[in-house]
CSV table of C-alpha atoms in Angstrom, one decimal:
chain,number,residue,atom,x,y,z
A,25,GLY,CA,61.0,86.1,-30.9
A,26,LEU,CA,59.0,82.9,-31.9
A,27,GLY,CA,56.8,80.7,-29.9
A,28,ARG,CA,57.6,80.5,-26.3
A,29,GLY,CA,60.2,83.3,-27.0
A,30,SER,CA,57.8,85.8,-28.5
A,31,THR,CA,55.5,88.6,-27.2
A,32,THR,CA,52.6,89.8,-29.1
A,33,TRP,CA,51.1,93.3,-28.7
A,34,PRO,CA,47.9,95.0,-29.9
A,35,VAL,CA,49.1,97.5,-32.8
A,36,ASP,CA,47.9,100.5,-30.5
A,37,THR,CA,49.8,99.5,-27.4
A,38,ILE,CA,53.3,98.3,-28.9
A,39,ALA,CA,55.9,98.7,-26.2
A,40,ASP,CA,58.5,101.5,-26.5
A,41,GLU,CA,61.2,99.0,-25.0
A,42,ILE,CA,61.5,95.3,-24.5
A,43,ASP,CA,63.8,93.1,-22.6
A,44,TRP,CA,65.7,91.3,-25.5
A,45,SER,CA,66.8,88.6,-23.0
A,46,GLU,CA,63.2,87.4,-22.7
A,47,HIS,CA,62.8,87.0,-26.5
A,48,PHE,CA,64.3,84.3,-28.8
A,49,ASP,CA,63.5,82.0,-31.7
A,50,VAL,CA,62.4,78.5,-31.5
A,51,PRO,CA,63.5,75.8,-34.0
A,52,VAL,CA,61.2,75.9,-37.4
A,53,GLY,CA,60.8,73.3,-39.9
A,54,LEU,CA,59.4,74.1,-43.4
A,55,VAL,CA,57.8,71.2,-45.4
A,56,THR,CA,56.8,71.6,-49.1
A,57,GLY,CA,56.6,69.4,-52.2
A,58,THR,CA,54.0,68.0,-54.4
A,59,ASN,CA,52.6,64.9,-52.3
A,60,GLY,CA,53.3,64.0,-49.0
A,61,LYS,CA,53.4,67.2,-47.1
A,62,THR,CA,50.5,67.0,-44.6
A,63,THR,CA,51.3,63.3,-43.7
A,64,THR,CA,55.1,64.3,-43.3
A,65,VAL,CA,54.0,67.2,-40.8
A,66,ARG,CA,51.9,65.1,-38.8
A,67,LEU,CA,54.5,62.3,-38.4
A,68,THR,CA,57.0,64.9,-37.6
A,69,GLN,CA,54.6,66.4,-34.9
A,70,HIS,CA,54.1,62.9,-33.3
A,71,ILE,CA,57.7,62.4,-33.0
A,72,LEU,CA,58.5,65.8,-31.5
A,73,ARG,CA,55.6,65.3,-28.9
A,74,ALA,CA,57.3,62.0,-28.1
A,75,ALA,CA,60.3,64.0,-27.4
A,76,GLU,CA,58.1,66.1,-24.9
A,77,LEU,CA,58.1,69.2,-27.0
A,78,ASN,CA,55.2,71.4,-27.4
A,79,VAL,CA,54.8,71.4,-31.2
A,80,GLY,CA,53.0,74.1,-33.2
A,81,LEU,CA,51.8,72.8,-36.4
A,82,SER,CA,50.4,74.4,-39.7
A,83,SER,CA,49.0,72.7,-42.6
A,84,THR,CA,46.3,72.4,-45.2
A,85,ASP,CA,43.6,71.0,-42.8
A,86,TRP,CA,44.4,73.2,-39.5
A,87,ILE,CA,46.6,75.0,-37.4
A,88,GLY,CA,47.2,73.9,-33.7
A,89,VAL,CA,49.5,73.2,-30.8
A,90,ASN,CA,49.9,69.7,-29.6
A,91,ASP,CA,46.4,68.1,-29.6
A,92,GLU,CA,44.6,71.6,-29.5
A,93,ILE,CA,43.4,72.7,-32.8
A,94,ILE,CA,43.3,76.3,-33.1
A,95,ASP,CA,41.3,76.7,-36.2
A,96,ARG,CA,40.3,74.4,-39.2
A,97,GLY,CA,41.0,75.2,-42.7
A,98,ASP,CA,43.9,75.7,-45.3
A,99,TYR,CA,46.6,77.3,-43.2
A,100,SER,CA,49.7,76.2,-45.3
A,101,GLY,CA,50.7,79.9,-46.1
A,102,PRO,CA,52.3,82.7,-44.2
A,103,GLY,CA,49.2,83.5,-42.2
A,104,GLY,CA,49.1,80.0,-40.6
A,105,ALA,CA,52.8,80.1,-39.9
A,106,ARG,CA,52.8,83.5,-38.3
A,107,THR,CA,49.7,82.4,-36.0
A,108,VAL,CA,51.6,79.3,-34.9
A,109,LEU,CA,54.7,81.3,-34.1
A,110,ARG,CA,52.6,83.5,-32.0
A,111,GLN,CA,51.6,80.8,-29.5
A,112,LYS,CA,53.6,81.2,-26.4
A,113,GLN,CA,53.6,77.6,-25.4
A,114,VAL,CA,55.3,76.3,-28.8
A,115,ASP,CA,58.8,74.8,-28.2
A,116,VAL,CA,59.1,74.0,-32.2
A,117,ALA,CA,57.3,74.6,-35.2
A,118,VAL,CA,56.4,72.4,-38.2
A,119,LEU,CA,55.0,74.6,-41.0
A,120,GLU,CA,53.6,73.0,-44.1
A,121,THR,CA,54.5,75.4,-46.9
A,122,ALA,CA,52.2,75.2,-50.0
A,123,ARG,CA,52.5,76.4,-53.6
A,124,GLY,CA,49.6,78.9,-53.3
A,125,GLY,CA,51.1,80.7,-50.2
A,126,LEU,CA,54.5,81.1,-51.6
A,127,LEU,CA,53.0,82.5,-54.8
A,128,ARG,CA,51.0,84.9,-53.2
A,129,ARG,CA,52.7,86.0,-50.1
A,130,GLY,CA,56.0,84.3,-50.1
A,131,LEU,CA,57.7,82.7,-47.0
A,132,GLY,CA,56.0,83.3,-43.6
A,133,VAL,CA,59.4,83.2,-41.7
A,134,PRO,CA,62.7,84.9,-42.2
A,135,ARG,CA,64.6,81.9,-41.4
A,136,ALA,CA,64.4,78.2,-40.7
A,137,ASP,CA,66.4,75.5,-38.9
A,138,ALA,CA,65.5,72.8,-41.7
A,139,ALA,CA,63.6,72.8,-45.0
A,140,LEU,CA,62.3,69.7,-46.5
A,141,ILE,CA,61.0,69.0,-50.2
A,142,THR,CA,59.1,65.7,-50.3
A,143,ASN,CA,58.9,65.3,-54.2
A,144,ILE,CA,58.1,67.3,-57.2
A,145,ALA,CA,55.4,65.9,-59.7
A,146,GLU,CA,52.9,67.1,-62.0
A,147,ASP,CA,50.3,69.2,-60.3
A,148,HIS,CA,48.8,72.6,-60.8
A,149,LEU,CA,50.8,73.1,-63.8
A,150,GLY,CA,49.3,75.7,-66.1
A,151,ASP,CA,48.3,77.7,-62.9
A,152,PHE,CA,50.0,81.1,-62.4
A,153,GLY,CA,53.6,80.7,-61.6
A,154,SER,CA,54.3,77.1,-62.6
A,155,GLN,CA,53.8,76.3,-66.3
A,156,ASN,CA,56.0,73.0,-66.1
A,157,LEU,CA,57.9,70.9,-63.6
A,158,GLN,CA,60.9,73.0,-63.7
A,159,GLU,CA,58.9,76.2,-62.6
A,160,LEU,CA,57.1,74.0,-60.0
A,161,LEU,CA,60.6,73.0,-58.6
A,162,ASP,CA,61.9,76.7,-58.7
A,163,LEU,CA,58.7,77.7,-56.9
A,164,LYS,CA,59.0,75.0,-54.1
A,165,TRP,CA,62.7,75.8,-53.9
A,166,ILE,CA,61.9,79.2,-52.3
A,167,VAL,CA,61.9,77.5,-49.0
A,168,MET,CA,65.8,77.0,-49.1
A,169,LYS,CA,66.1,80.7,-49.1
A,170,ALA,CA,65.2,80.5,-45.3
A,171,LEU,CA,68.3,78.4,-44.6
A,172,ASP,CA,71.7,79.5,-43.6
A,173,LYS,CA,75.0,77.8,-42.9
A,174,ASN,CA,73.6,76.3,-39.5
A,175,SER,CA,70.4,75.0,-41.1
A,176,ILE,CA,70.0,71.7,-43.1
A,177,ALA,CA,68.2,70.8,-46.4
A,178,ILE,CA,66.3,67.5,-46.5
A,179,LEU,CA,65.7,66.2,-49.9
A,180,ASN,CA,64.2,63.0,-51.7
A,181,ALA,CA,67.3,61.2,-53.4
A,182,ASP,CA,64.7,59.2,-55.5
A,183,ASP,CA,63.6,62.5,-57.0
A,184,PRO,CA,65.9,63.3,-60.1
A,185,LEU,CA,64.7,66.9,-60.3
A,186,LEU,CA,65.8,67.5,-56.6
A,187,THR,CA,69.0,65.7,-56.9
A,188,ALA,CA,70.0,67.9,-59.9
A,189,LYS,CA,68.7,71.1,-58.1
A,190,ALA,CA,70.7,70.3,-55.0
A,191,ALA,CA,73.9,71.2,-56.8
A,192,GLU,CA,72.9,74.8,-56.0
A,193,LEU,CA,73.1,74.4,-52.2
A,194,ASP,CA,76.0,75.2,-50.0
A,195,ILE,CA,74.6,74.1,-46.8
A,196,PRO,CA,74.4,70.5,-45.2
A,197,ILE,CA,71.9,68.2,-46.9
A,198,CYS,CA,70.2,65.1,-45.4
A,199,TRP,CA,68.9,62.8,-48.1
A,200,PHE,CA,66.2,60.2,-47.9
A,201,SER,CA,65.6,57.4,-50.1
A,202,LEU,CA,63.7,54.1,-50.3
A,203,ASP,CA,66.9,52.2,-51.8
A,204,PRO,CA,69.8,51.9,-49.3
A,205,ALA,CA,71.9,51.3,-52.3
A,206,HIS,CA,71.1,54.5,-53.9
A,207,PRO,CA,74.5,55.8,-55.4
A,208,LEU,CA,73.9,59.3,-53.9
A,209,LEU,CA,73.5,57.9,-50.4
A,210,GLN,CA,76.6,55.8,-50.9
A,211,HIS,CA,78.5,58.9,-52.0
A,212,HIS,CA,77.1,61.0,-49.4
A,213,ARG,CA,77.9,58.6,-46.6
A,214,LYS,CA,81.5,58.4,-47.9
A,215,ASN,CA,81.7,62.1,-47.4
A,216,ALA,CA,80.1,61.9,-43.7
A,217,GLY,CA,76.8,63.2,-44.8
A,218,SER,CA,73.5,62.3,-43.1
A,219,ALA,CA,70.8,60.4,-44.5
A,220,THR,CA,67.7,58.0,-43.8
A,221,THR,CA,66.7,54.9,-45.6
A,222,VAL,CA,65.3,51.4,-45.0
A,223,ILE,CA,67.9,48.6,-44.2
A,224,ASP,CA,66.7,45.1,-43.5
A,225,ASP,CA,63.1,46.3,-43.4
A,226,GLN,CA,64.1,48.8,-40.6
A,227,VAL,CA,63.9,52.5,-40.8
A,228,ALA,CA,67.4,53.7,-40.2
A,229,ARG,CA,69.3,57.1,-39.8
A,230,PHE,CA,72.9,57.7,-40.8
A,231,ASP,CA,74.5,60.3,-38.7
A,232,GLY,CA,77.7,60.7,-40.8
A,233,ALA,CA,79.6,57.9,-39.1
A,234,ALA,CA,77.2,55.0,-38.6
A,235,TRP,CA,73.7,53.7,-39.3
A,236,HIS,CA,71.1,53.8,-36.4
A,237,PRO,CA,68.2,51.4,-36.9
A,238,LEU,CA,65.1,53.0,-35.4
A,239,CYS,CA,62.1,50.8,-35.7
A,240,ALA,CA,60.7,48.2,-38.3
A,241,VAL,CA,58.8,49.5,-41.2
A,242,ASN,CA,55.8,47.2,-40.3
A,243,ASP,CA,55.5,48.8,-36.9
A,244,ILE,CA,54.7,52.1,-38.4
A,245,PRO,CA,50.9,52.2,-38.9
A,246,VAL,CA,50.8,54.6,-41.8
A,247,THR,CA,52.8,52.2,-43.8
A,248,LEU,CA,50.1,49.6,-43.9
A,249,ASP,CA,52.5,46.8,-43.1
A,250,GLY,CA,54.8,48.1,-45.7
A,251,SER,CA,52.3,48.2,-48.5
A,252,ALA,CA,52.1,52.1,-48.7
A,253,ARG,CA,55.7,52.7,-50.1
A,254,HIS,CA,54.8,56.4,-50.4
A,255,ASN,CA,54.3,56.6,-46.6
A,256,ILE,CA,57.5,54.7,-45.9
A,257,ALA,CA,59.2,57.7,-47.8
A,258,ASN,CA,57.1,60.2,-45.7
A,259,ALA,CA,58.4,58.5,-42.4
A,260,LEU,CA,61.9,58.9,-43.7
A,261,ALA,CA,61.6,62.4,-44.4
A,262,ALA,CA,59.8,62.9,-41.0
A,263,VAL,CA,62.8,61.0,-39.3
A,264,ALA,CA,65.3,63.5,-40.9
A,265,LEU,CA,63.3,66.5,-40.1
A,266,SER,CA,62.4,65.8,-36.6
A,267,HIS,CA,66.1,64.9,-35.8
A,268,ALA,CA,67.1,68.3,-37.2
A,269,LEU,CA,64.5,69.9,-34.8
A,270,GLY,CA,65.8,68.2,-31.7
A,271,ALA,CA,64.3,64.7,-31.5
A,272,ASP,CA,66.6,61.8,-30.4
A,273,ASP,CA,66.3,58.3,-31.8
A,274,PRO,CA,64.1,56.7,-29.0
A,275,ALA,CA,61.5,59.7,-29.5
A,276,ILE,CA,61.7,59.2,-33.3
A,277,ALA,CA,60.9,55.4,-33.0
A,278,ARG,CA,58.1,56.1,-30.5
A,279,GLY,CA,56.5,58.7,-32.7
A,280,LEU,CA,56.6,56.9,-35.8
A,281,GLN,CA,54.8,54.0,-33.9
A,282,SER,CA,52.3,56.5,-32.3
A,283,MET,CA,50.5,57.9,-35.5
A,284,GLN,CA,47.4,56.0,-36.5
A,285,ALA,CA,45.2,56.2,-39.5
A,286,ASP,CA,42.7,58.2,-37.4
A,287,ASP,CA,45.4,60.8,-37.1
A,288,ASN,CA,45.7,61.3,-40.8
A,289,PRO,CA,42.0,61.7,-42.1
A,290,GLY,CA,41.6,61.3,-45.7
A,291,ARG,CA,44.9,59.6,-46.5
A,292,CYS,CA,45.0,56.0,-46.9
A,293,ASN,CA,42.0,55.2,-44.5
A,294,PHE,CA,40.3,51.9,-44.5
A,295,PHE,CA,36.6,51.3,-43.6
A,296,ARG,CA,34.6,48.2,-43.3
A,297,VAL,CA,31.2,48.6,-45.0
A,298,ARG,CA,28.8,45.7,-45.6
A,299,GLY,CA,31.6,43.0,-45.5
A,300,CYS,CA,33.7,45.1,-48.0
A,301,ASP,CA,36.9,47.2,-47.4
A,302,VAL,CA,36.8,50.7,-48.4
A,303,LEU,CA,40.0,52.6,-49.1
A,304,LEU,CA,39.6,56.4,-49.1
A,305,ASP,CA,42.3,58.8,-50.2
A,306,PHE,CA,42.2,62.4,-51.2
A,307,ALA,CA,44.7,61.8,-54.1
A,308,HIS,CA,44.2,64.1,-56.8
A,309,ASN,CA,47.1,64.0,-59.2
A,310,PRO,CA,48.6,61.2,-61.4
A,311,SER,CA,51.5,60.3,-58.9
A,312,ALA,CA,49.4,60.3,-55.8
A,313,MET,CA,46.8,58.2,-57.3
A,314,GLN,CA,49.5,55.8,-58.6
A,315,ALA,CA,50.6,55.3,-55.0
A,316,ILE,CA,47.0,54.3,-54.1
A,317,PHE,CA,46.8,52.0,-57.1
A,318,ASP,CA,49.9,50.4,-55.7
A,319,ILE,CA,48.2,49.8,-52.4
A,320,ALA,CA,45.1,48.5,-53.8
A,321,ARG,CA,46.8,46.0,-56.0
A,322,THR,CA,48.4,44.3,-53.3
A,323,HIS,CA,45.5,44.4,-50.9
A,324,PRO,CA,43.6,40.9,-50.7
A,325,ALA,CA,40.3,41.2,-52.5
A,326,ARG,CA,37.7,39.1,-54.4
A,327,ARG,CA,37.2,42.1,-56.7
A,328,ARG,CA,38.3,45.8,-56.9
A,329,LEU,CA,36.1,48.7,-57.7
A,330,LEU,CA,37.2,52.2,-58.3
A,331,CYS,CA,35.4,55.5,-57.8
A,332,PHE,CA,37.3,58.5,-59.1
A,333,GLY,CA,37.4,61.4,-61.6
A,334,GLN,CA,40.0,63.9,-62.8
A,335,ALA,CA,40.6,67.6,-63.0
A,336,GLY,CA,40.3,69.1,-66.7
A,337,ASP,CA,43.7,70.7,-66.5
A,338,ARG,CA,45.4,67.4,-67.2
A,339,THR,CA,46.5,66.7,-70.9
A,340,ASP,CA,44.6,64.3,-72.9
A,341,GLU,CA,47.6,61.9,-72.8
A,342,LEU,CA,47.9,62.3,-69.2
A,343,ILE,CA,44.2,61.3,-68.6
A,344,LEU,CA,44.6,58.3,-70.9
A,345,GLU,CA,47.6,57.2,-69.1
A,346,LEU,CA,45.9,57.5,-65.8
A,347,ALA,CA,42.8,55.4,-66.8
A,348,ALA,CA,45.3,52.6,-68.0
A,349,ASN,CA,47.1,52.8,-64.8
A,350,ALA,CA,44.0,52.4,-62.9
A,351,TRP,CA,42.9,49.3,-65.0
A,352,ALA,CA,46.2,47.5,-64.6
A,353,ILE,CA,45.4,47.0,-60.8
A,354,GLY,CA,42.8,44.3,-61.7
A,355,LEU,CA,39.4,46.4,-61.6
A,356,GLU,CA,36.0,44.7,-62.0
A,357,HIS,CA,34.1,48.1,-62.1
A,358,VAL,CA,34.9,51.7,-62.4
A,359,MET,CA,32.6,54.6,-61.2
A,360,ILE,CA,33.7,57.9,-63.0
A,361,SER,CA,32.6,61.2,-61.0
A,362,GLU,CA,32.0,64.3,-63.2
A,363,LEU,CA,33.7,66.8,-60.8
A,364,ALA,CA,31.9,69.8,-62.3
A,365,GLY,CA,33.9,72.3,-60.3
A,366,TYR,CA,37.3,71.1,-61.7
A,367,ARG,CA,36.5,71.0,-65.4
A,368,ARG,CA,39.2,73.7,-65.9
A,369,GLY,CA,38.0,74.8,-69.2
A,370,ARG,CA,36.7,71.5,-70.7
A,371,GLU,CA,33.1,70.7,-71.7
A,372,ALA,CA,30.8,68.7,-69.4
A,373,GLY,CA,31.5,65.0,-69.9
A,374,GLU,CA,34.8,65.5,-71.8
A,375,VAL,CA,37.1,64.2,-69.0
A,376,PHE,CA,34.7,61.2,-68.6
A,377,LYS,CA,34.9,60.4,-72.2
A,378,LEU,CA,38.6,60.5,-71.9
A,379,LEU,CA,38.8,58.3,-68.9
A,380,ARG,CA,36.3,55.9,-70.5
A,381,THR,CA,38.4,55.8,-73.5
A,382,GLY,CA,41.5,55.0,-71.8
A,383,LEU,CA,39.9,52.2,-69.7
A,384,ILE,CA,38.3,50.5,-72.8
A,385,GLN,CA,41.7,50.8,-74.6
A,386,ALA,CA,43.3,49.1,-71.4
A,387,GLY,CA,40.9,46.2,-71.7
A,388,ALA,CA,37.6,47.4,-70.0
A,389,HIS,CA,34.2,46.6,-71.2
A,390,SER,CA,31.6,49.6,-71.5
A,391,GLU,CA,29.2,47.8,-69.0
A,392,GLN,CA,31.9,47.9,-66.4
A,393,ILE,CA,32.1,51.7,-66.5
A,394,SER,CA,29.6,54.1,-65.1
A,395,HIS,CA,29.3,58.0,-65.1
A,396,HIS,CA,28.1,59.9,-62.0
A,397,THR,CA,27.3,63.5,-61.4
A,398,LEU,CA,28.8,63.5,-57.7
A,399,GLU,CA,31.3,61.6,-56.0
A,400,ARG,CA,28.8,60.5,-53.3
A,401,GLU,CA,26.6,59.0,-56.1
A,402,SER,CA,29.7,57.0,-57.5
A,403,LEU,CA,30.6,55.7,-53.9
A,404,ASP,CA,26.9,54.6,-53.4
A,405,HIS,CA,26.8,52.8,-56.6
A,406,ALA,CA,29.9,51.0,-55.7
A,407,LEU,CA,28.8,50.0,-52.3
A,408,ASN,CA,25.3,48.8,-53.8
A,409,ILE,CA,27.1,46.5,-56.5
A,410,ALA,CA,29.9,45.4,-54.1
A,411,ARG,CA,30.0,41.8,-52.7
A,412,PRO,CA,31.7,40.8,-49.3
A,413,GLY,CA,35.4,40.6,-49.6
A,414,ASP,CA,35.5,43.2,-52.4
A,415,LEU,CA,37.7,46.4,-52.1
A,416,VAL,CA,36.2,49.8,-53.1
A,417,ILE,CA,38.8,52.4,-53.8
A,418,MET,CA,37.5,56.0,-53.3
A,419,LEU,CA,39.5,58.7,-54.5
A,420,ALA,CA,37.7,61.9,-53.3
A,421,LEU,CA,38.2,65.3,-54.6
A,422,ALA,CA,35.3,67.7,-54.8
A,423,ASP,CA,33.6,66.4,-51.9
A,424,SER,CA,36.5,65.1,-49.8
A,425,LYS,CA,35.3,66.0,-46.3
A,426,GLY,CA,31.8,65.0,-47.0
A,427,ILE,CA,32.9,61.5,-48.2
A,428,LEU,CA,35.2,61.0,-45.2
A,429,GLU,CA,32.3,61.9,-42.7
A,430,TYR,CA,29.9,59.6,-44.5
A,431,LEU,CA,32.3,56.6,-44.6
A,432,LYS,CA,32.9,57.2,-40.8
A,433,SER,CA,29.1,57.2,-40.3
A,434,ILE,CA,28.8,53.7,-41.9
A,435,ASP,CA,32.0,52.2,-40.9
A,436,GLY,CA,31.4,48.7,-39.4
A,437,THR,CA,27.8,48.3,-40.7
């Protein structure tokens, strides 16, 4: 059994017989994809809690039940899944399922009631098991092997790799999209399929017969009044997953509105320091960084200052493009962190030179760019030159937890 339907014995005291009537499974949802996994599982947890269910959760940050954290660390693999599913109080489980765990040990459960893939984007390419986007997709697709005819697949209609791959499925699909006029959603609706999208600034769910508005996008804190479009997509995914796991519409609306920024540390967090806004995110791949750039572009600010670096396993072209995209949001200064632990075969300073070249090609002057050994140094430099009304964008990777704690300690100063 799983969760409240399970029993666990020490290896040396396994029972000879058990009462099978006391053992059963609980609903299980798997969440994978390149970006948005952790935010989506946390949103789903909030919704299921609003439905008065005891929720077991495994993620890259911790495992826990409801508000109790069992242990901190990366538990997005089979070990985290099994630990959660041994907790007797669990009514439903939401399991973040990352690439590394799938490669090393496979799925942590034999079956699931729903499997969600948020998106497929460039990340970890060149690592064992995924040399290109198609191989990365095939790897993430393993979660679909846990589904049967009574399960549901939840897929992003805005991701062309997922829409093409979906032809392999012979089980129900719930599509989510930021575009209510998406042709796939329109076709799916005509065939009585389920979907989630945004209609008239309302998150809405289609049950195969009619649309059900749930709540306004601007009432969902993690969307930052609608400016964080990637978190609108994550909310749509969480709506579909939580409904598949047993939440009704009122609970979905309450749950979406209950999750605050503090419930999602390191992801679109704003701090106020010396009259400046500081936007912190752990974005580390180009698509995730672009999502933060889009927020920064629309955020009111006198000037915008960026602290970031990049891992060395990106191509030269991708690093140059990333620099150009960063400069396009209207930056005044850029602090580039060395990220020594992420050189991935490149020489010291090589990634900095590429980023600097890309920034200058995009219009920056050399005096607007500085080079720093540590992320904390780049942040301190940005705060020292920032003026009241400025926006400092901090994309942390090597010292993400340290940067988060530091900003918490100076927030409001």
